[in-house]
Amino acid sequence: MPFKDMLNDRVRVMRSSGEEHADIPASVQKNKIFIQQSDILIEAGDFVERKMSNGGVELYEVIDPGFHEGLGSIPAGYEMVVKKSDGKKESQPVASQGDNNPKVFIVHGHDDLAKLTLARFIEQIGLNPIILHEQASSSKTIIEKIESYGDVGYAIVLYTPCDVGSKAGEENKPRARQNVVFEHGYFIGRLGRSKVTALVKGGVETPNDISGVVYIDLDERGAWKMDIAKELQHAGYKVDLSRAL
């Protein structure tokens, strides 16, 4: 009998990032779970939920993902070492108004210093910065990664002078990368304007067709930190302003 025919269980993988994969064929044993699937990333600390035919639910924590590449007729997959978990891990929904999701998505261009400075500040005030290129790709396209890791409570967009552009016949001006403008609009649509703030460095051109959007000057003195903290407070976060200094 082919091994795939022995995958009689159905499980849900719940990653620590909030990403989920449901209805995956698996074989759940005492301390191991077998999955013949290589298009998802499973890491230590993730959880696997098994729904049993009697209506019960078992939750396992991944100790060692045990990923192996395909060999001949044997497809790639996981032979996970797991342990049962006493506390149920709840999946995190997409953030909406009133949620206090601690993850903050950072939209950025090519200014690594600005990106890292903002990320360290977000950590300093007790929140979790999400930077897209630091997350696992799992064979996803860019937009699929944004959708997957966009389960955040807030987004901060860095408008830095990484490109130049202008109307035809006019002098070029510093602009943010096109992906920055696109992702700015995406998160306004996903989270609402009150959950998105843009940090603008220098004289970078900003979109002129979005009303009611918060733009904060990314000044060298660091006054932007207090402004960001206040915006987060206004959005419902409990932020100790003394940690923003």
Coordinates of N, CA and C in Angstrom, one line a residue:
M1 N 0.8 -1.2 0.0 CA 0.0 0.0 0.0 C 0.9 1.2 0.0
P2 N 0.7 2.2 -0.9 CA 1.5 3.4 -0.9 C 1.3 4.2 0.4
F3 N 2.4 4.8 0.8 CA 2.3 5.5 2.1 C 1.2 6.6 2.1
K4 N 1.0 7.2 1.0 CA 0.0 8.3 1.0 C -1.4 7.8 1.3
D5 N -1.6 6.5 1.0 CA -2.9 5.9 1.3 C -3.1 5.7 2.8
M6 N -2.0 5.9 3.6 CA -2.1 5.7 5.0 C -2.3 7.0 5.7
L7 N -2.3 8.1 5.0 CA -2.6 9.4 5.6 C -4.0 9.7 5.8
N8 N -4.6 9.0 6.8 CA -6.0 9.0 7.0 C -6.5 10.1 7.9
D9 N -5.6 10.9 8.5 CA -6.0 12.0 9.4 C -6.1 13.3 8.6
R10 N -6.8 14.2 9.1 CA -6.8 15.6 8.6 C -6.4 16.5 9.7
V11 N -5.4 17.4 9.4 CA -4.9 18.2 10.4 C -4.9 19.7 9.9
R12 N -4.8 20.6 10.9 CA -4.6 22.0 10.6 C -3.3 22.4 11.2
V13 N -2.4 23.0 10.4 CA -1.1 23.6 10.8 C -1.3 25.0 11.2
M14 N -0.9 25.4 12.4 CA -1.0 26.8 12.9 C 0.4 27.3 13.2
R15 N 0.9 28.2 12.4 CA 2.2 28.7 12.5 C 2.3 29.8 13.5
S16 N 3.5 30.0 14.1 CA 3.6 31.0 15.1 C 3.4 32.4 14.6
S17 N 3.6 32.6 13.2 CA 3.4 33.8 12.5 C 1.9 34.2 12.4
G18 N 1.0 33.2 12.7 CA -0.4 33.4 12.5 C -1.0 32.8 11.2
E19 N -0.1 32.3 10.3 CA -0.4 31.7 9.1 C -1.0 30.3 9.4
E20 N -2.1 29.9 8.7 CA -2.7 28.6 8.9 C -2.8 27.8 7.6
H21 N -2.8 26.5 7.7 CA -3.0 25.6 6.6 C -4.0 24.5 7.1
A22 N -5.1 24.4 6.5 CA -6.2 23.5 7.0 C -6.4 22.3 6.0
D23 N -7.0 21.2 6.6 CA -7.4 20.0 5.8 C -6.2 19.4 5.1
I24 N -5.1 19.2 5.8 CA -3.9 18.5 5.3 C -4.0 17.0 5.6
P25 N -3.8 16.2 4.6 CA -3.7 14.7 4.9 C -2.5 14.4 5.7
A26 N -2.7 13.6 6.8 CA -1.6 13.3 7.7 C -1.8 11.9 8.3
S27 N -0.7 11.4 8.9 CA -0.7 10.3 9.7 C -0.3 10.7 11.1
V28 N -1.2 10.7 12.1 CA -0.9 11.1 13.4 C -0.6 9.9 14.3
Q29 N 0.6 9.8 14.8 CA 1.0 8.7 15.7 C 1.3 9.3 17.1
K30 N 1.9 8.5 18.0 CA 2.0 8.9 19.4 C 2.8 10.1 19.5
N31 N 4.0 10.1 19.0 CA 4.9 11.3 19.1 C 5.4 11.8 17.8
K32 N 4.7 11.4 16.7 CA 5.1 11.8 15.4 C 3.9 12.1 14.5
I33 N 4.1 13.0 13.6 CA 3.1 13.3 12.6 C 3.7 13.3 11.2
F34 N 3.2 12.5 10.3 CA 3.7 12.5 8.9 C 2.9 13.2 8.0
I35 N 3.5 14.1 7.2 CA 2.8 14.9 6.1 C 3.6 14.8 4.9
Q36 N 3.0 14.4 3.8 CA 3.7 14.4 2.5 C 3.4 15.6 1.7
Q37 N 3.9 16.7 2.1 CA 3.6 18.0 1.5 C 4.8 18.9 1.7
S38 N 5.3 19.6 0.7 CA 6.4 20.4 0.8 C 6.2 21.9 0.4
D39 N 4.9 22.2 0.2 CA 4.6 23.6 -0.3 C 4.3 24.5 0.9
I40 N 4.4 24.0 2.1 CA 4.2 24.9 3.3 C 5.5 24.7 4.2
L41 N 5.7 25.7 5.0 CA 6.9 25.7 5.9 C 6.4 25.4 7.3
I42 N 6.9 24.4 7.9 CA 6.6 24.1 9.3 C 7.9 24.1 10.1
E43 N 7.8 24.8 11.3 CA 9.0 25.0 12.1 C 8.7 24.6 13.5
A44 N 9.8 24.4 14.3 CA 9.7 24.1 15.7 C 8.9 25.3 16.4
G45 N 8.0 24.9 17.2 CA 7.1 25.9 17.9 C 5.8 26.1 17.3
D46 N 5.6 25.6 16.0 CA 4.3 25.6 15.4 C 3.4 24.6 16.0
F47 N 2.1 24.7 15.7 CA 1.1 23.7 16.3 C 0.4 23.0 15.2
V48 N 0.0 21.8 15.5 CA -0.8 21.0 14.6 C -2.0 20.5 15.3
E49 N -3.2 20.7 14.7 CA -4.5 20.4 15.3 C -5.1 19.2 14.6
R50 N -5.5 18.2 15.3 CA -6.2 17.0 14.7 C -7.6 16.9 15.2
K51 N -8.6 16.9 14.3 CA -10.0 16.7 14.7 C -10.3 15.2 14.5
M52 N -10.8 14.6 15.6 CA -11.1 13.2 15.5 C -12.5 12.9 15.2
S53 N -12.8 11.7 14.7 CA -14.1 11.3 14.3 C -15.2 11.4 15.4
N54 N -14.7 11.3 16.7 CA -15.6 11.3 17.8 C -16.0 12.7 18.2
G55 N -15.4 13.7 17.5 CA -15.7 15.1 17.8 C -14.6 15.8 18.7
G56 N -13.7 15.0 19.2 CA -12.6 15.5 20.0 C -11.5 16.2 19.1
V57 N -10.7 17.0 19.8 CA -9.6 17.7 19.2 C -8.3 17.4 19.9
E58 N -7.3 17.1 19.2 CA -5.9 17.0 19.8 C -5.0 18.1 19.3
L59 N -4.2 18.7 20.1 CA -3.3 19.7 19.7 C -1.9 19.3 20.0
Y60 N -1.0 19.4 19.0 CA 0.4 19.0 19.2 C 1.3 20.2 18.9
E61 N 2.4 20.3 19.7 CA 3.4 21.3 19.4 C 4.6 20.6 18.7
V62 N 5.1 21.3 17.6 CA 6.1 20.7 16.8 C 7.5 20.9 17.6
I63 N 8.2 19.8 17.8 CA 9.5 19.9 18.5 C 10.6 19.9 17.4
D64 N 10.5 19.0 16.4 CA 11.4 19.0 15.3 C 10.6 18.7 14.0
P65 N 10.6 19.6 13.1 CA 9.8 19.5 11.9 C 10.2 18.3 11.0
G66 N 11.5 17.9 11.0 CA 11.9 16.7 10.3 C 11.6 16.7 8.8
F67 N 11.9 17.8 8.2 CA 11.6 17.8 6.7 C 12.6 17.0 6.0
H68 N 12.2 16.3 5.0 CA 13.1 15.5 4.1 C 12.7 15.8 2.6
E69 N 13.7 15.9 1.8 CA 13.5 16.1 0.4 C 13.0 14.8 -0.3
G70 N 12.4 14.9 -1.5 CA 12.0 13.8 -2.2 C 13.1 12.9 -2.7
L71 N 12.9 11.6 -2.8 CA 13.9 10.7 -3.2 C 13.2 9.6 -4.1
G72 N 13.5 9.6 -5.4 CA 12.8 8.6 -6.2 C 11.3 8.8 -6.2
S73 N 10.6 7.7 -5.9 CA 9.2 7.8 -5.8 C 8.6 8.3 -4.5
I74 N 9.5 8.6 -3.6 CA 9.1 9.1 -2.3 C 9.1 10.6 -2.3
P75 N 7.9 11.2 -2.2 CA 7.8 12.7 -2.3 C 8.4 13.4 -1.0
A76 N 8.7 14.6 -1.2 CA 9.2 15.4 0.0 C 8.1 15.6 1.0
G77 N 8.5 15.7 2.2 CA 7.5 15.9 3.3 C 8.1 16.0 4.7
Y78 N 7.2 15.9 5.7 CA 7.6 16.0 7.1 C 7.4 14.8 7.9
E79 N 8.4 14.5 8.7 CA 8.3 13.4 9.7 C 8.5 14.1 11.1
M80 N 7.5 14.8 11.6 CA 7.6 15.7 12.7 C 7.6 14.9 14.0
V81 N 8.6 15.4 14.9 CA 8.5 15.0 16.3 C 7.7 16.0 17.0
V82 N 6.7 15.5 17.7 CA 5.7 16.4 18.4 C 5.5 16.0 19.8
K83 N 4.8 16.9 20.5 CA 4.3 16.5 21.9 C 2.9 17.1 22.0
K84 N 2.1 16.4 22.8 CA 0.8 17.0 23.0 C 0.8 18.2 23.8
S85 N -0.1 19.2 23.4 CA -0.1 20.4 24.1 C -1.4 20.5 25.0
D86 N -1.2 21.0 26.2 CA -2.4 21.1 27.1 C -3.3 22.3 26.8
G87 N -2.7 23.4 26.4 CA -3.4 24.6 26.1 C -3.7 24.7 24.6
K88 N -4.9 25.0 24.3 CA -5.3 25.1 22.9 C -4.8 26.4 22.3
K89 N -4.2 26.3 21.2 CA -3.7 27.5 20.5 C -4.8 28.0 19.6
E90 N -5.2 29.2 19.8 CA -6.3 29.8 19.0 C -5.7 30.5 17.8
S91 N -6.3 30.3 16.7 CA -5.9 31.0 15.5 C -6.2 32.5 15.6
Q92 N -5.3 33.4 15.0 CA -5.5 34.8 15.1 C -6.2 35.3 13.9
P93 N -7.4 35.9 14.0 CA -8.1 36.4 12.9 C -7.4 37.7 12.3
V94 N -7.8 38.0 11.1 CA -7.4 39.3 10.5 C -7.8 40.4 11.4
A95 N -6.9 41.3 11.7 CA -7.2 42.4 12.6 C -8.2 43.4 12.1
S96 N -9.1 43.9 12.9 CA -10.1 44.8 12.5 C -10.1 45.9 13.6
Q97 N -11.0 46.9 13.4 CA -11.1 48.0 14.4 C -11.4 47.4 15.8
G98 N -10.6 47.8 16.8 CA -10.8 47.4 18.1 C -10.0 46.2 18.5
D99 N -9.4 45.5 17.6 CA -8.5 44.4 17.9 C -7.2 45.0 18.5
N100 N -6.5 44.2 19.4 CA -5.2 44.7 19.9 C -4.1 43.7 19.5
N101 N -4.1 43.5 18.2 CA -3.1 42.6 17.6 C -1.7 43.2 17.8
P102 N -0.7 42.5 18.4 CA 0.6 43.1 18.6 C 1.5 43.2 17.4
K103 N 1.1 42.7 16.3 CA 2.0 42.7 15.1 C 1.8 43.9 14.3
V104 N 2.9 44.5 14.0 CA 2.9 45.8 13.2 C 3.7 45.5 11.9
F105 N 3.0 45.6 10.8 CA 3.7 45.4 9.5 C 4.4 46.7 9.0
I106 N 5.7 46.5 8.7 CA 6.5 47.6 8.2 C 6.7 47.5 6.7
V107 N 6.1 48.5 6.0 CA 6.3 48.6 4.5 C 7.5 49.5 4.3
H108 N 8.4 49.0 3.4 CA 9.6 49.8 3.3 C 10.2 49.7 1.8
G109 N 11.1 50.5 1.5 CA 11.8 50.5 0.3 C 13.2 50.0 0.5
H110 N 14.2 50.7 0.0 CA 15.6 50.3 0.0 C 16.4 50.9 1.1
D111 N 15.8 51.7 2.0 CA 16.5 52.4 3.1 C 16.5 51.4 4.3
D112 N 17.6 50.6 4.3 CA 17.7 49.6 5.4 C 17.8 50.2 6.8
L113 N 18.5 51.4 6.9 CA 18.7 52.0 8.2 C 17.4 52.5 8.7
A114 N 16.5 53.1 7.9 CA 15.2 53.5 8.4 C 14.4 52.3 8.8
K115 N 14.4 51.3 8.0 CA 13.7 50.1 8.3 C 14.0 49.5 9.6
L116 N 15.3 49.3 9.8 CA 15.8 48.7 11.1 C 15.6 49.6 12.3
T117 N 15.7 50.9 12.1 CA 15.5 51.8 13.2 C 14.0 51.7 13.6
L118 N 13.1 51.7 12.7 CA 11.7 51.6 13.0 C 11.4 50.2 13.6
A119 N 12.0 49.2 13.1 CA 11.7 47.8 13.7 C 12.2 47.8 15.1
R120 N 13.3 48.3 15.4 CA 13.8 48.2 16.8 C 13.0 49.1 17.7
F121 N 12.4 50.2 17.2 CA 11.5 51.0 18.0 C 10.2 50.3 18.3
I122 N 9.7 49.6 17.3 CA 8.5 48.8 17.6 C 8.7 47.8 18.6
E123 N 9.8 47.1 18.6 CA 10.2 46.2 19.7 C 10.3 46.8 21.0
Q124 N 10.9 48.0 21.0 CA 11.2 48.8 22.2 C 9.9 49.1 23.0
I125 N 8.8 49.3 22.3 CA 7.5 49.7 22.9 C 6.6 48.4 23.1
G126 N 7.2 47.2 22.9 CA 6.5 46.0 23.2 C 5.7 45.4 22.2
L127 N 5.9 45.8 20.9 CA 5.1 45.2 19.8 C 6.0 44.4 18.9
N128 N 5.4 43.7 17.9 CA 6.1 42.7 17.1 C 6.2 43.2 15.7
P129 N 7.4 43.7 15.2 CA 7.5 44.2 13.8 C 7.5 43.0 12.8
I130 N 6.7 43.2 11.7 CA 6.7 42.2 10.7 C 7.3 42.8 9.4
I131 N 8.5 42.3 9.0 CA 9.2 42.7 7.8 C 9.1 41.6 6.8
L132 N 8.5 41.9 5.6 CA 8.1 40.8 4.7 C 9.3 39.9 4.3
H133 N 10.4 40.5 3.9 CA 11.5 39.7 3.4 C 12.1 38.8 4.5
E134 N 11.8 39.0 5.7 CA 12.3 38.2 6.8 C 11.4 37.0 7.1
Q135 N 10.2 36.9 6.4 CA 9.3 35.8 6.6 C 9.6 34.8 5.5
A136 N 9.2 33.5 5.8 CA 9.4 32.4 4.9 C 8.5 32.6 3.7
S137 N 9.1 32.3 2.5 CA 8.3 32.5 1.2 C 7.4 31.3 1.0
S138 N 7.8 30.1 1.3 CA 6.9 28.9 1.0 C 6.4 28.9 -0.4
S139 N 7.2 29.3 -1.3 CA 6.8 29.3 -2.8 C 5.7 30.3 -3.1
K140 N 5.4 31.2 -2.2 CA 4.4 32.2 -2.5 C 4.9 33.3 -3.3
T141 N 4.0 34.0 -4.1 CA 4.3 35.2 -4.8 C 4.4 36.3 -3.7
I142 N 4.8 37.5 -4.1 CA 4.9 38.7 -3.2 C 3.5 39.0 -2.6
I143 N 2.5 39.1 -3.5 CA 1.2 39.5 -3.0 C 0.6 38.4 -2.1
E144 N 0.9 37.1 -2.4 CA 0.5 36.0 -1.5 C 1.1 36.1 -0.2
K145 N 2.4 36.5 -0.1 CA 3.1 36.7 1.2 C 2.5 37.9 1.9
I146 N 2.2 39.0 1.2 CA 1.5 40.1 1.9 C 0.2 39.7 2.5
E147 N -0.6 39.0 1.7 CA -1.9 38.5 2.2 C -1.7 37.5 3.4
S148 N -0.7 36.7 3.3 CA -0.5 35.7 4.4 C 0.0 36.3 5.7
Y149 N 0.9 37.3 5.6 CA 1.5 37.9 6.8 C 0.9 39.2 7.1
G150 N -0.2 39.5 6.4 CA -0.9 40.8 6.7 C -1.9 40.7 7.8
D151 N -1.9 39.6 8.6 CA -2.8 39.5 9.8 C -2.2 40.3 10.9
V152 N -2.2 41.6 10.8 CA -1.5 42.5 11.8 C -2.6 43.4 12.3
G153 N -2.2 44.1 13.4 CA -3.1 45.1 13.9 C -2.9 46.5 13.5
Y154 N -1.7 46.7 12.9 CA -1.3 48.1 12.5 C -0.3 48.0 11.4
A155 N -0.2 49.0 10.5 CA 0.9 49.0 9.5 C 1.5 50.4 9.5
I156 N 2.8 50.4 9.4 CA 3.6 51.7 9.2 C 4.3 51.7 7.9
V157 N 4.2 52.7 7.1 CA 4.7 52.8 5.8 C 5.9 53.7 5.7
L158 N 7.0 53.3 5.3 CA 8.2 54.2 5.2 C 8.3 54.7 3.7
Y159 N 8.1 56.1 3.6 CA 8.3 56.8 2.4 C 9.7 57.4 2.4
T160 N 10.6 56.7 1.8 CA 12.0 57.1 1.7 C 12.4 57.3 0.2
P161 N 13.4 58.2 0.0 CA 13.7 58.6 -1.4 C 14.5 57.5 -2.1
C162 N 13.9 56.5 -2.5 CA 14.6 55.3 -3.1 C 14.5 55.4 -4.7
D163 N 13.5 56.1 -5.2 CA 13.3 56.3 -6.6 C 13.2 57.8 -7.0
V164 N 13.1 58.1 -8.2 CA 12.8 59.4 -8.7 C 11.8 59.3 -9.8
G165 N 11.0 60.4 -10.0 CA 10.0 60.4 -11.0 C 9.3 61.8 -11.1
S166 N 8.5 62.0 -12.1 CA 7.8 63.3 -12.3 C 6.8 63.1 -13.4
K167 N 5.9 64.2 -13.5 CA 5.1 64.3 -14.7 C 6.0 64.5 -15.9
A168 N 5.4 64.1 -17.0 CA 6.2 64.3 -18.3 C 6.5 65.8 -18.4
G169 N 7.8 66.1 -18.7 CA 8.3 67.4 -18.9 C 8.7 68.2 -17.7
E170 N 8.5 67.6 -16.5 CA 8.9 68.3 -15.3 C 10.2 67.6 -14.7
E171 N 10.8 68.3 -13.8 CA 12.0 67.8 -13.2 C 11.7 66.7 -12.2
N172 N 12.6 65.7 -12.3 CA 12.4 64.5 -11.4 C 12.5 64.9 -9.9
K173 N 11.7 64.2 -9.1 CA 11.7 64.4 -7.7 C 11.8 63.1 -7.0
P174 N 12.3 63.1 -5.7 CA 12.5 61.9 -5.0 C 11.1 61.2 -4.7
R175 N 11.0 59.9 -4.9 CA 9.8 59.2 -4.7 C 10.1 57.9 -3.9
A176 N 9.1 57.4 -3.3 CA 9.2 56.1 -2.7 C 9.1 55.0 -3.8
R177 N 9.5 53.8 -3.4 CA 9.3 52.7 -4.4 C 7.9 52.4 -4.7
Q178 N 7.6 51.9 -5.9 CA 6.2 51.6 -6.3 C 5.5 50.6 -5.3
N179 N 6.3 49.7 -4.9 CA 5.7 48.7 -3.9 C 5.2 49.3 -2.7
V180 N 5.9 50.4 -2.2 CA 5.5 51.1 -1.0 C 4.2 51.7 -1.2
V181 N 4.0 52.4 -2.3 CA 2.7 53.1 -2.5 C 1.6 52.1 -2.6
F182 N 1.8 51.0 -3.3 CA 0.8 49.9 -3.5 C 0.4 49.3 -2.2
E183 N 1.4 49.0 -1.3 CA 1.2 48.3 -0.1 C 0.5 49.3 0.9
H184 N 0.8 50.6 0.8 CA 0.1 51.6 1.6 C -1.4 51.5 1.3
G185 N -1.8 51.5 0.1 CA -3.2 51.4 -0.3 C -3.8 50.1 0.2
Y186 N -3.0 49.0 0.0 CA -3.5 47.7 0.4 C -3.9 47.7 1.9
F187 N -3.0 48.2 2.7 CA -3.3 48.1 4.2 C -4.3 49.1 4.6
I188 N -4.5 50.2 3.9 CA -5.6 51.1 4.2 C -6.9 50.3 3.9
G189 N -7.0 49.6 2.8 CA -8.1 48.8 2.5 C -8.4 47.7 3.5
R190 N -7.3 47.1 3.9 CA -7.5 45.9 4.8 C -7.7 46.3 6.3
L191 N -7.0 47.3 6.8 CA -7.1 47.7 8.2 C -7.9 48.9 8.5
G192 N -8.1 49.8 7.5 CA -8.7 51.1 7.7 C -7.7 52.1 7.9
R193 N -8.0 53.4 7.6 CA -7.0 54.5 7.7 C -6.5 54.7 9.1
S194 N -7.3 54.5 10.1 CA -6.9 54.7 11.5 C -5.9 53.8 11.9
K195 N -5.6 52.7 11.2 CA -4.6 51.7 11.6 C -3.4 51.7 10.7
V196 N -3.2 52.8 9.9 CA -2.1 52.9 9.0 C -1.5 54.3 9.2
T197 N -0.2 54.3 9.4 CA 0.6 55.6 9.4 C 1.8 55.5 8.5
A198 N 2.1 56.7 7.9 CA 3.2 56.8 7.0 C 4.3 57.7 7.6
L199 N 5.5 57.2 7.5 CA 6.7 58.0 8.0 C 7.4 58.5 6.7
V200 N 7.5 59.8 6.6 CA 8.0 60.4 5.4 C 9.4 61.0 5.6
K201 N 10.4 60.6 4.8 CA 11.8 61.1 5.0 C 12.1 62.1 3.9
G202 N 12.5 63.3 4.4 CA 12.9 64.3 3.5 C 11.7 64.9 2.7
G203 N 12.0 65.2 1.4 CA 10.9 65.8 0.6 C 10.3 64.8 -0.3
V204 N 10.1 63.6 0.1 CA 9.6 62.5 -0.7 C 8.1 62.9 -1.1
E205 N 7.8 62.7 -2.4 CA 6.5 62.9 -2.8 C 5.5 61.8 -2.3
T206 N 4.3 62.3 -1.8 CA 3.3 61.3 -1.3 C 2.1 61.4 -2.1
P207 N 1.3 60.3 -2.2 CA 0.1 60.3 -3.0 C -0.8 61.5 -2.6
N208 N -1.4 62.1 -3.6 CA -2.3 63.3 -3.3 C -3.8 62.9 -3.4
D209 N -4.1 61.7 -3.7 CA -5.5 61.3 -3.8 C -6.1 60.5 -2.7
I210 N -5.3 60.5 -1.6 CA -5.8 59.8 -0.4 C -6.0 60.8 0.7
S211 N -7.3 61.0 1.1 CA -7.6 62.0 2.1 C -7.6 61.3 3.5
G212 N -7.3 62.1 4.5 CA -7.4 61.6 5.9 C -6.3 60.6 6.3
V213 N -5.2 60.6 5.5 CA -4.1 59.7 5.8 C -3.1 60.4 6.7
V214 N -2.6 59.7 7.7 CA -1.6 60.3 8.6 C -0.2 60.2 8.0
Y215 N 0.5 61.4 7.9 CA 1.9 61.4 7.5 C 2.7 62.0 8.6
I216 N 3.8 61.4 9.0 CA 4.6 61.9 10.0 C 6.0 62.0 9.5
D217 N 6.7 63.1 9.8 CA 8.0 63.4 9.3 C 9.0 62.6 10.1
L218 N 9.8 61.8 9.3 CA 10.9 60.9 9.8 C 12.1 61.8 10.1
D219 N 12.0 62.6 11.2 CA 13.1 63.6 11.4 C 14.3 63.0 12.1
E220 N 15.4 63.6 12.0 CA 16.6 63.1 12.5 C 16.7 63.2 14.1
R221 N 15.9 64.1 14.7 CA 15.9 64.2 16.1 C 15.1 63.1 16.8
G222 N 14.3 62.3 16.0 CA 13.6 61.2 16.6 C 12.3 61.6 17.2
A223 N 11.8 62.8 16.9 CA 10.5 63.2 17.5 C 9.4 62.3 16.9
W224 N 9.6 61.7 15.8 CA 8.6 60.8 15.1 C 8.2 59.6 16.1
K225 N 9.1 59.2 17.0 CA 8.9 58.1 17.8 C 7.7 58.4 18.7
M226 N 7.6 59.5 19.3 CA 6.5 59.9 20.2 C 5.2 60.0 19.3
D227 N 5.3 60.6 18.1 CA 4.2 60.7 17.3 C 3.6 59.3 16.9
I228 N 4.5 58.4 16.6 CA 4.0 57.0 16.3 C 3.3 56.4 17.5
A229 N 4.0 56.5 18.7 CA 3.4 56.0 19.9 C 2.0 56.6 20.2
K230 N 1.8 57.8 20.0 CA 0.5 58.5 20.2 C -0.5 57.9 19.2
E231 N -0.1 57.7 17.9 CA -1.0 57.2 16.9 C -1.5 55.8 17.3
L232 N -0.5 55.0 17.9 CA -0.9 53.6 18.3 C -1.8 53.7 19.5
Q233 N -1.6 54.6 20.4 CA -2.5 54.8 21.5 C -3.9 55.1 21.1
H234 N -4.0 56.0 20.1 CA -5.2 56.4 19.6 C -6.0 55.3 18.9
A235 N -5.2 54.3 18.4 CA -5.8 53.2 17.7 C -6.2 52.1 18.7
G236 N -5.9 52.3 20.0 CA -6.4 51.3 21.0 C -5.3 50.6 21.7
Y237 N -4.0 50.8 21.3 CA -2.9 50.1 22.0 C -2.6 50.7 23.3
K238 N -2.2 49.9 24.3 CA -1.7 50.4 25.5 C -0.2 50.6 25.4
V239 N 0.3 51.8 25.1 CA 1.7 52.0 24.9 C 2.2 52.9 26.0
D240 N 3.3 52.5 26.7 CA 3.9 53.3 27.7 C 4.8 54.4 27.0
L241 N 4.3 55.6 27.0 CA 5.0 56.7 26.3 C 6.4 56.9 26.8
S242 N 6.7 56.5 28.0 CA 8.1 56.7 28.5 C 9.0 55.8 27.8
R243 N 8.5 54.6 27.2 CA 9.4 53.7 26.4 C 9.7 54.2 25.0
A244 N 8.9 55.3 24.6 CA 9.1 55.8 23.3 C 10.2 56.9 23.3
L245 N 10.8 57.2 24.4 CA 11.8 58.3 24.5 C 13.2 57.8 24.2

